[in-house]
Amino acid sequence: MYVESFLLFRKQLLYNYIFGSTLAVLGVGGVFIFFTLSLSITEVYYMGVILGISFLVMAFFEYRAFSKDIQPILQVFENDKMDLEDLHNAFNKLHCFPIQTFKRIMGPHLFGLTIPAVILAASFISFNLLSIPYIFITFAIIGAILVAGMHAIIEFFMTIKAVQPLLKELDLISTTQFNHTFTQKGKMVMSIKRKFQLSFLYITVFPILLFGLATQVKLDILKESGQNYWSWAFVIILIGLAFAYFGAKLLFLDVQQPILQLQESMKEIQQGNLIKTDELYSDEFAGLVSGFNHMVEAIKDRDNQKQLMFESFLESLSAVLDARDPYTAGHSTRVTAYSLAIGKRYGLLEYDLSLLKKSAILHDIGKIGIPDAILLKDEKLSDAEYYEIKKHPEIGANIVQQVQGFSEMSVVIEGIMYHHERYDGNGYPSGLKGNDIPLFGRIIAVADAFDAMTSNRPYRKGMPFEKALRIIEDGKGVQWDPEFSSLFGDLMKKGVFNETSFGTVQFQDYIRNIS
């Protein structure tokens, strides 16, 4: 998979090179040469030979330079065992690759093409194979420099785009294999200011200079031939404008992409998704993206601290209830573990499981408001006392409702409020029926009933797991949600929990591992 990403990257570079060369060298330079000079058919052939040989020499030297530049990246994907240091070198090399591409065009590409072309053209003129003045060779050198610069700026911007998928791939490899995320930490390879300066020079000034140079050559030819200047000039101006428009569009897209990326990332933050954005840039946006990701990490750390403090607060409330009623000590912990097991099997996401955990821990917190004479009674409750006990879901909901600063508290309250509702509508406090009972209420109801049946009380001994499971099985669709009853039964049959390890420590460990 990783090698395939590299091959796609190299293929994209080749496509960019062919496109850029065609646009700049043939589309601009070729038109300027063949459309400006008055050449015979034989001279056009000789000029083609000169350009063909020069192109082969250029390809040789440029390929050597390209192979050297890409080697640190290639060796990462060739090695069976990837090394973090090699990955980091490749990551840095990719950020520098657009500038290296620019330098290759202005170095091996330019001189590899120009030097052989000058030597061959001078030789052909000396042997009377080309009937053009030697001064035109000087003009051609200047023109080659101008066209190479125009080609280089196109390649520069297209290479910036090409390296980005591979930067993502390297960061993914580093994260998955070494748990390390790459970052530029705001380090710039080339500033936006420098990009605009180069773009202005190569996209605007160079085409004007090239047009001026071609005009000089054309006017010298027109003095002798009497050809129409303006029909020639119109075509040349159109080519220059088209090139300037395309170059300006590449510059615009280069600036637009990180802005749009940050805007999308900000929308994710507003929706509560604390996701870092990709660090793909080597200009001022590198610092902006790095700062954004630092902000995301800071928010995550802050939220984690708040979450831990909030959960500790909830567990303290639960502990207060356990301390008041020693006969039910550990009940909330076990109900939480059972509820999380059901929720996970049902397919709840991590965030929803964390909410379910809070709701289950506090499902009986309302019993704090029940008088000791009723809550701690060793005998069976009278109807009046049972009526008072039935108030604890509403009391608990009112207590938790006072907690501020947690956006999803209403979902947590639903589990506290409705864990004694029955699926057939005969439960309390609201007599809700079926799926009208909130999700957390239906899940906790199964867990709470099972633990109540299997836990010891002063006036009775807890029943065996198998008997309690049979009761829940018989009550599916009547007292309890049929789906959650079945899920819980399957979990217990698979031995997720058993009577021999029926202790608070086991359940606390389970809660930590699952949520």
mmCIF file with all atom_site columns, C-alpha atoms in Angstrom, residues 72-164:
data_model
loop_
_atom_site.group_PDB
_atom_site.id
_atom_site.type_symbol
_atom_site.label_atom_id
_atom_site.label_alt_id
_atom_site.label_comp_id
_atom_site.label_asym_id
_atom_site.label_entity_id
_atom_site.label_seq_id
_atom_site.pdbx_PDB_ins_code
_atom_site.Cartn_x
_atom_site.Cartn_y
_atom_site.Cartn_z
_atom_site.occupancy
_atom_site.B_iso_or_equiv
_atom_site.pdbx_formal_charge
_atom_site.auth_seq_id
_atom_site.auth_comp_id
_atom_site.auth_asym_id
_atom_site.auth_atom_id
_atom_site.pdbx_PDB_model_num
ATOM 1  C CA . PRO A 1 72  ? 15.759 9.918  0.703   1.00 0.00 ? 72  PRO A CA 1
ATOM 2  C CA . ILE A 1 73  ? 12.048 9.500  -0.045  1.00 0.00 ? 73  ILE A CA 1
ATOM 3  C CA . LEU A 1 74  ? 12.521 6.381  -2.165  1.00 0.00 ? 74  LEU A CA 1
ATOM 4  C CA . GLN A 1 75  ? 14.582 4.519  0.424   1.00 0.00 ? 75  GLN A CA 1
ATOM 5  C CA . VAL A 1 76  ? 11.786 4.841  3.007   1.00 0.00 ? 76  VAL A CA 1
ATOM 6  C CA . PHE A 1 77  ? 9.398  2.950  0.748   1.00 0.00 ? 77  PHE A CA 1
ATOM 7  C CA . GLU A 1 78  ? 11.999 0.433  -0.420  1.00 0.00 ? 78  GLU A CA 1
ATOM 8  C CA . ASN A 1 79  ? 12.928 -0.683 3.102   1.00 0.00 ? 79  ASN A CA 1
ATOM 9  C CA . ASP A 1 80  ? 10.900 -3.548 4.546   1.00 0.00 ? 80  ASP A CA 1
ATOM 10 C CA . LYS A 1 81  ? 11.451 -2.189 8.043   1.00 0.00 ? 81  LYS A CA 1
ATOM 11 C CA . MET A 1 82  ? 10.753 1.532  8.258   1.00 0.00 ? 82  MET A CA 1
ATOM 12 C CA . ASP A 1 83  ? 12.818 3.710  10.566  1.00 0.00 ? 83  ASP A CA 1
ATOM 13 C CA . LEU A 1 84  ? 11.416 6.813  12.290  1.00 0.00 ? 84  LEU A CA 1
ATOM 14 C CA . GLU A 1 85  ? 14.497 8.874  11.461  1.00 0.00 ? 85  GLU A CA 1
ATOM 15 C CA . ASP A 1 86  ? 14.254 7.930  7.779   1.00 0.00 ? 86  ASP A CA 1
ATOM 16 C CA . LEU A 1 87  ? 10.562 8.825  7.810   1.00 0.00 ? 87  LEU A CA 1
ATOM 17 C CA . HIS A 1 88  ? 11.365 12.204 9.319   1.00 0.00 ? 88  HIS A CA 1
ATOM 18 C CA . ASN A 1 89  ? 14.089 12.867 6.724   1.00 0.00 ? 89  ASN A CA 1
ATOM 19 C CA . ALA A 1 90  ? 11.684 11.948 3.946   1.00 0.00 ? 90  ALA A CA 1
ATOM 20 C CA . PHE A 1 91  ? 9.024  14.216 5.479   1.00 0.00 ? 91  PHE A CA 1
ATOM 21 C CA . ASN A 1 92  ? 11.429 17.170 5.539   1.00 0.00 ? 92  ASN A CA 1
ATOM 22 C CA . LYS A 1 93  ? 12.673 16.340 2.051   1.00 0.00 ? 93  LYS A CA 1
ATOM 23 C CA . LEU A 1 94  ? 9.134  16.397 0.694   1.00 0.00 ? 94  LEU A CA 1
ATOM 24 C CA . HIS A 1 95  ? 8.578  19.868 2.104   1.00 0.00 ? 95  HIS A CA 1
ATOM 25 C CA . CYS A 1 96  ? 11.729 21.013 0.263   1.00 0.00 ? 96  CYS A CA 1
ATOM 26 C CA . PHE A 1 97  ? 10.886 19.127 -2.934  1.00 0.00 ? 97  PHE A CA 1
ATOM 27 C CA . PRO A 1 98  ? 9.030  22.008 -4.701  1.00 0.00 ? 98  PRO A CA 1
ATOM 28 C CA . ILE A 1 99  ? 12.093 24.270 -4.314  1.00 0.00 ? 99  ILE A CA 1
ATOM 29 C CA . GLN A 1 100 ? 14.371 21.476 -5.499  1.00 0.00 ? 100 GLN A CA 1
ATOM 30 C CA . THR A 1 101 ? 12.113 21.063 -8.522  1.00 0.00 ? 101 THR A CA 1
ATOM 31 C CA . PHE A 1 102 ? 12.457 24.782 -9.237  1.00 0.00 ? 102 PHE A CA 1
ATOM 32 C CA . LYS A 1 103 ? 16.246 24.514 -8.951  1.00 0.00 ? 103 LYS A CA 1
ATOM 33 C CA . ARG A 1 104 ? 16.368 21.489 -11.255 1.00 0.00 ? 104 ARG A CA 1
ATOM 34 C CA . ILE A 1 105 ? 14.486 23.397 -13.956 1.00 0.00 ? 105 ILE A CA 1
ATOM 35 C CA . MET A 1 106 ? 16.793 26.422 -13.606 1.00 0.00 ? 106 MET A CA 1
ATOM 36 C CA . GLY A 1 107 ? 19.898 24.168 -13.355 1.00 0.00 ? 107 GLY A CA 1
ATOM 37 C CA . PRO A 1 108 ? 20.265 20.814 -15.157 1.00 0.00 ? 108 PRO A CA 1
ATOM 38 C CA . HIS A 1 109 ? 17.138 21.408 -17.228 1.00 0.00 ? 109 HIS A CA 1
ATOM 39 C CA . LEU A 1 110 ? 18.143 24.875 -18.456 1.00 0.00 ? 110 LEU A CA 1
ATOM 40 C CA . PHE A 1 111 ? 21.843 24.276 -18.999 1.00 0.00 ? 111 PHE A CA 1
ATOM 41 C CA . GLY A 1 112 ? 21.385 20.699 -20.216 1.00 0.00 ? 112 GLY A CA 1
ATOM 42 C CA . LEU A 1 113 ? 19.155 22.058 -22.979 1.00 0.00 ? 113 LEU A CA 1
ATOM 43 C CA . THR A 1 114 ? 20.838 25.410 -23.682 1.00 0.00 ? 114 THR A CA 1
ATOM 44 C CA . ILE A 1 115 ? 24.527 24.463 -23.887 1.00 0.00 ? 115 ILE A CA 1
ATOM 45 C CA . PRO A 1 116 ? 24.124 21.650 -26.460 1.00 0.00 ? 116 PRO A CA 1
ATOM 46 C CA . ALA A 1 117 ? 21.610 23.767 -28.405 1.00 0.00 ? 117 ALA A CA 1
ATOM 47 C CA . VAL A 1 118 ? 24.009 26.733 -28.579 1.00 0.00 ? 118 VAL A CA 1
ATOM 48 C CA . ILE A 1 119 ? 26.926 24.552 -29.690 1.00 0.00 ? 119 ILE A CA 1
ATOM 49 C CA . LEU A 1 120 ? 24.865 22.734 -32.315 1.00 0.00 ? 120 LEU A CA 1
ATOM 50 C CA . ALA A 1 121 ? 23.188 25.920 -33.603 1.00 0.00 ? 121 ALA A CA 1
ATOM 51 C CA . ALA A 1 122 ? 26.553 27.701 -33.982 1.00 0.00 ? 122 ALA A CA 1
ATOM 52 C CA . SER A 1 123 ? 27.914 24.654 -35.809 1.00 0.00 ? 123 SER A CA 1
ATOM 53 C CA . PHE A 1 124 ? 24.926 24.486 -38.160 1.00 0.00 ? 124 PHE A CA 1
ATOM 54 C CA . ILE A 1 125 ? 25.225 28.207 -38.915 1.00 0.00 ? 125 ILE A CA 1
ATOM 55 C CA . SER A 1 126 ? 28.962 27.858 -39.628 1.00 0.00 ? 126 SER A CA 1
ATOM 56 C CA . PHE A 1 127 ? 28.218 25.024 -42.088 1.00 0.00 ? 127 PHE A CA 1
ATOM 57 C CA . ASN A 1 128 ? 25.456 27.134 -43.714 1.00 0.00 ? 128 ASN A CA 1
ATOM 58 C CA . LEU A 1 129 ? 22.775 24.689 -42.647 1.00 0.00 ? 129 LEU A CA 1
ATOM 59 C CA . LEU A 1 130 ? 20.922 27.501 -40.855 1.00 0.00 ? 130 LEU A CA 1
ATOM 60 C CA . SER A 1 131 ? 20.651 30.974 -42.368 1.00 0.00 ? 131 SER A CA 1
ATOM 61 C CA . ILE A 1 132 ? 20.210 32.989 -39.174 1.00 0.00 ? 132 ILE A CA 1
ATOM 62 C CA . PRO A 1 133 ? 22.563 35.602 -37.662 1.00 0.00 ? 133 PRO A CA 1
ATOM 63 C CA . TYR A 1 134 ? 24.838 34.541 -34.798 1.00 0.00 ? 134 TYR A CA 1
ATOM 64 C CA . ILE A 1 135 ? 23.276 37.294 -32.672 1.00 0.00 ? 135 ILE A CA 1
ATOM 65 C CA . PHE A 1 136 ? 20.083 35.233 -32.679 1.00 0.00 ? 136 PHE A CA 1
ATOM 66 C CA . ILE A 1 137 ? 21.926 32.596 -30.620 1.00 0.00 ? 137 ILE A CA 1
ATOM 67 C CA . THR A 1 138 ? 22.412 35.212 -27.906 1.00 0.00 ? 138 THR A CA 1
ATOM 68 C CA . PHE A 1 139 ? 18.722 36.050 -28.134 1.00 0.00 ? 139 PHE A CA 1
ATOM 69 C CA . ALA A 1 140 ? 17.941 32.323 -27.894 1.00 0.00 ? 140 ALA A CA 1
ATOM 70 C CA . ILE A 1 141 ? 20.013 31.987 -24.689 1.00 0.00 ? 141 ILE A CA 1
ATOM 71 C CA . ILE A 1 142 ? 18.140 34.873 -23.099 1.00 0.00 ? 142 ILE A CA 1
ATOM 72 C CA . GLY A 1 143 ? 14.854 33.393 -24.305 1.00 0.00 ? 143 GLY A CA 1
ATOM 73 C CA . ALA A 1 144 ? 15.757 29.970 -22.883 1.00 0.00 ? 144 ALA A CA 1
ATOM 74 C CA . ILE A 1 145 ? 16.391 31.526 -19.464 1.00 0.00 ? 145 ILE A CA 1
ATOM 75 C CA . LEU A 1 146 ? 13.030 33.297 -19.591 1.00 0.00 ? 146 LEU A CA 1
ATOM 76 C CA . VAL A 1 147 ? 11.114 30.198 -20.716 1.00 0.00 ? 147 VAL A CA 1
ATOM 77 C CA . ALA A 1 148 ? 12.878 28.030 -18.108 1.00 0.00 ? 148 ALA A CA 1
ATOM 78 C CA . GLY A 1 149 ? 11.847 30.460 -15.394 1.00 0.00 ? 149 GLY A CA 1
ATOM 79 C CA . MET A 1 150 ? 8.235  30.328 -16.565 1.00 0.00 ? 150 MET A CA 1
ATOM 80 C CA . HIS A 1 151 ? 8.424  26.525 -16.652 1.00 0.00 ? 151 HIS A CA 1
ATOM 81 C CA . ALA A 1 152 ? 10.025 26.394 -13.193 1.00 0.00 ? 152 ALA A CA 1
ATOM 82 C CA . ILE A 1 153 ? 7.304  28.429 -11.487 1.00 0.00 ? 153 ILE A CA 1
ATOM 83 C CA . ILE A 1 154 ? 4.599  26.188 -12.979 1.00 0.00 ? 154 ILE A CA 1
ATOM 84 C CA . GLU A 1 155 ? 6.440  23.068 -11.779 1.00 0.00 ? 155 GLU A CA 1
ATOM 85 C CA . PHE A 1 156 ? 6.950  24.666 -8.352  1.00 0.00 ? 156 PHE A CA 1
ATOM 86 C CA . PHE A 1 157 ? 3.236  25.138 -7.676  1.00 0.00 ? 157 PHE A CA 1
ATOM 87 C CA . MET A 1 158 ? 2.212  21.806 -9.186  1.00 0.00 ? 158 MET A CA 1
ATOM 88 C CA . THR A 1 159 ? 4.821  19.970 -7.096  1.00 0.00 ? 159 THR A CA 1
ATOM 89 C CA . ILE A 1 160 ? 3.478  21.607 -3.917  1.00 0.00 ? 160 ILE A CA 1
ATOM 90 C CA . LYS A 1 161 ? 0.148  19.962 -4.707  1.00 0.00 ? 161 LYS A CA 1
ATOM 91 C CA . ALA A 1 162 ? 1.754  16.633 -5.652  1.00 0.00 ? 162 ALA A CA 1
ATOM 92 C CA . VAL A 1 163 ? 3.699  16.172 -2.392  1.00 0.00 ? 163 VAL A CA 1
ATOM 93 C CA . GLN A 1 164 ? 0.700  16.668 -0.107  1.00 0.00 ? 164 GLN A CA 1
#
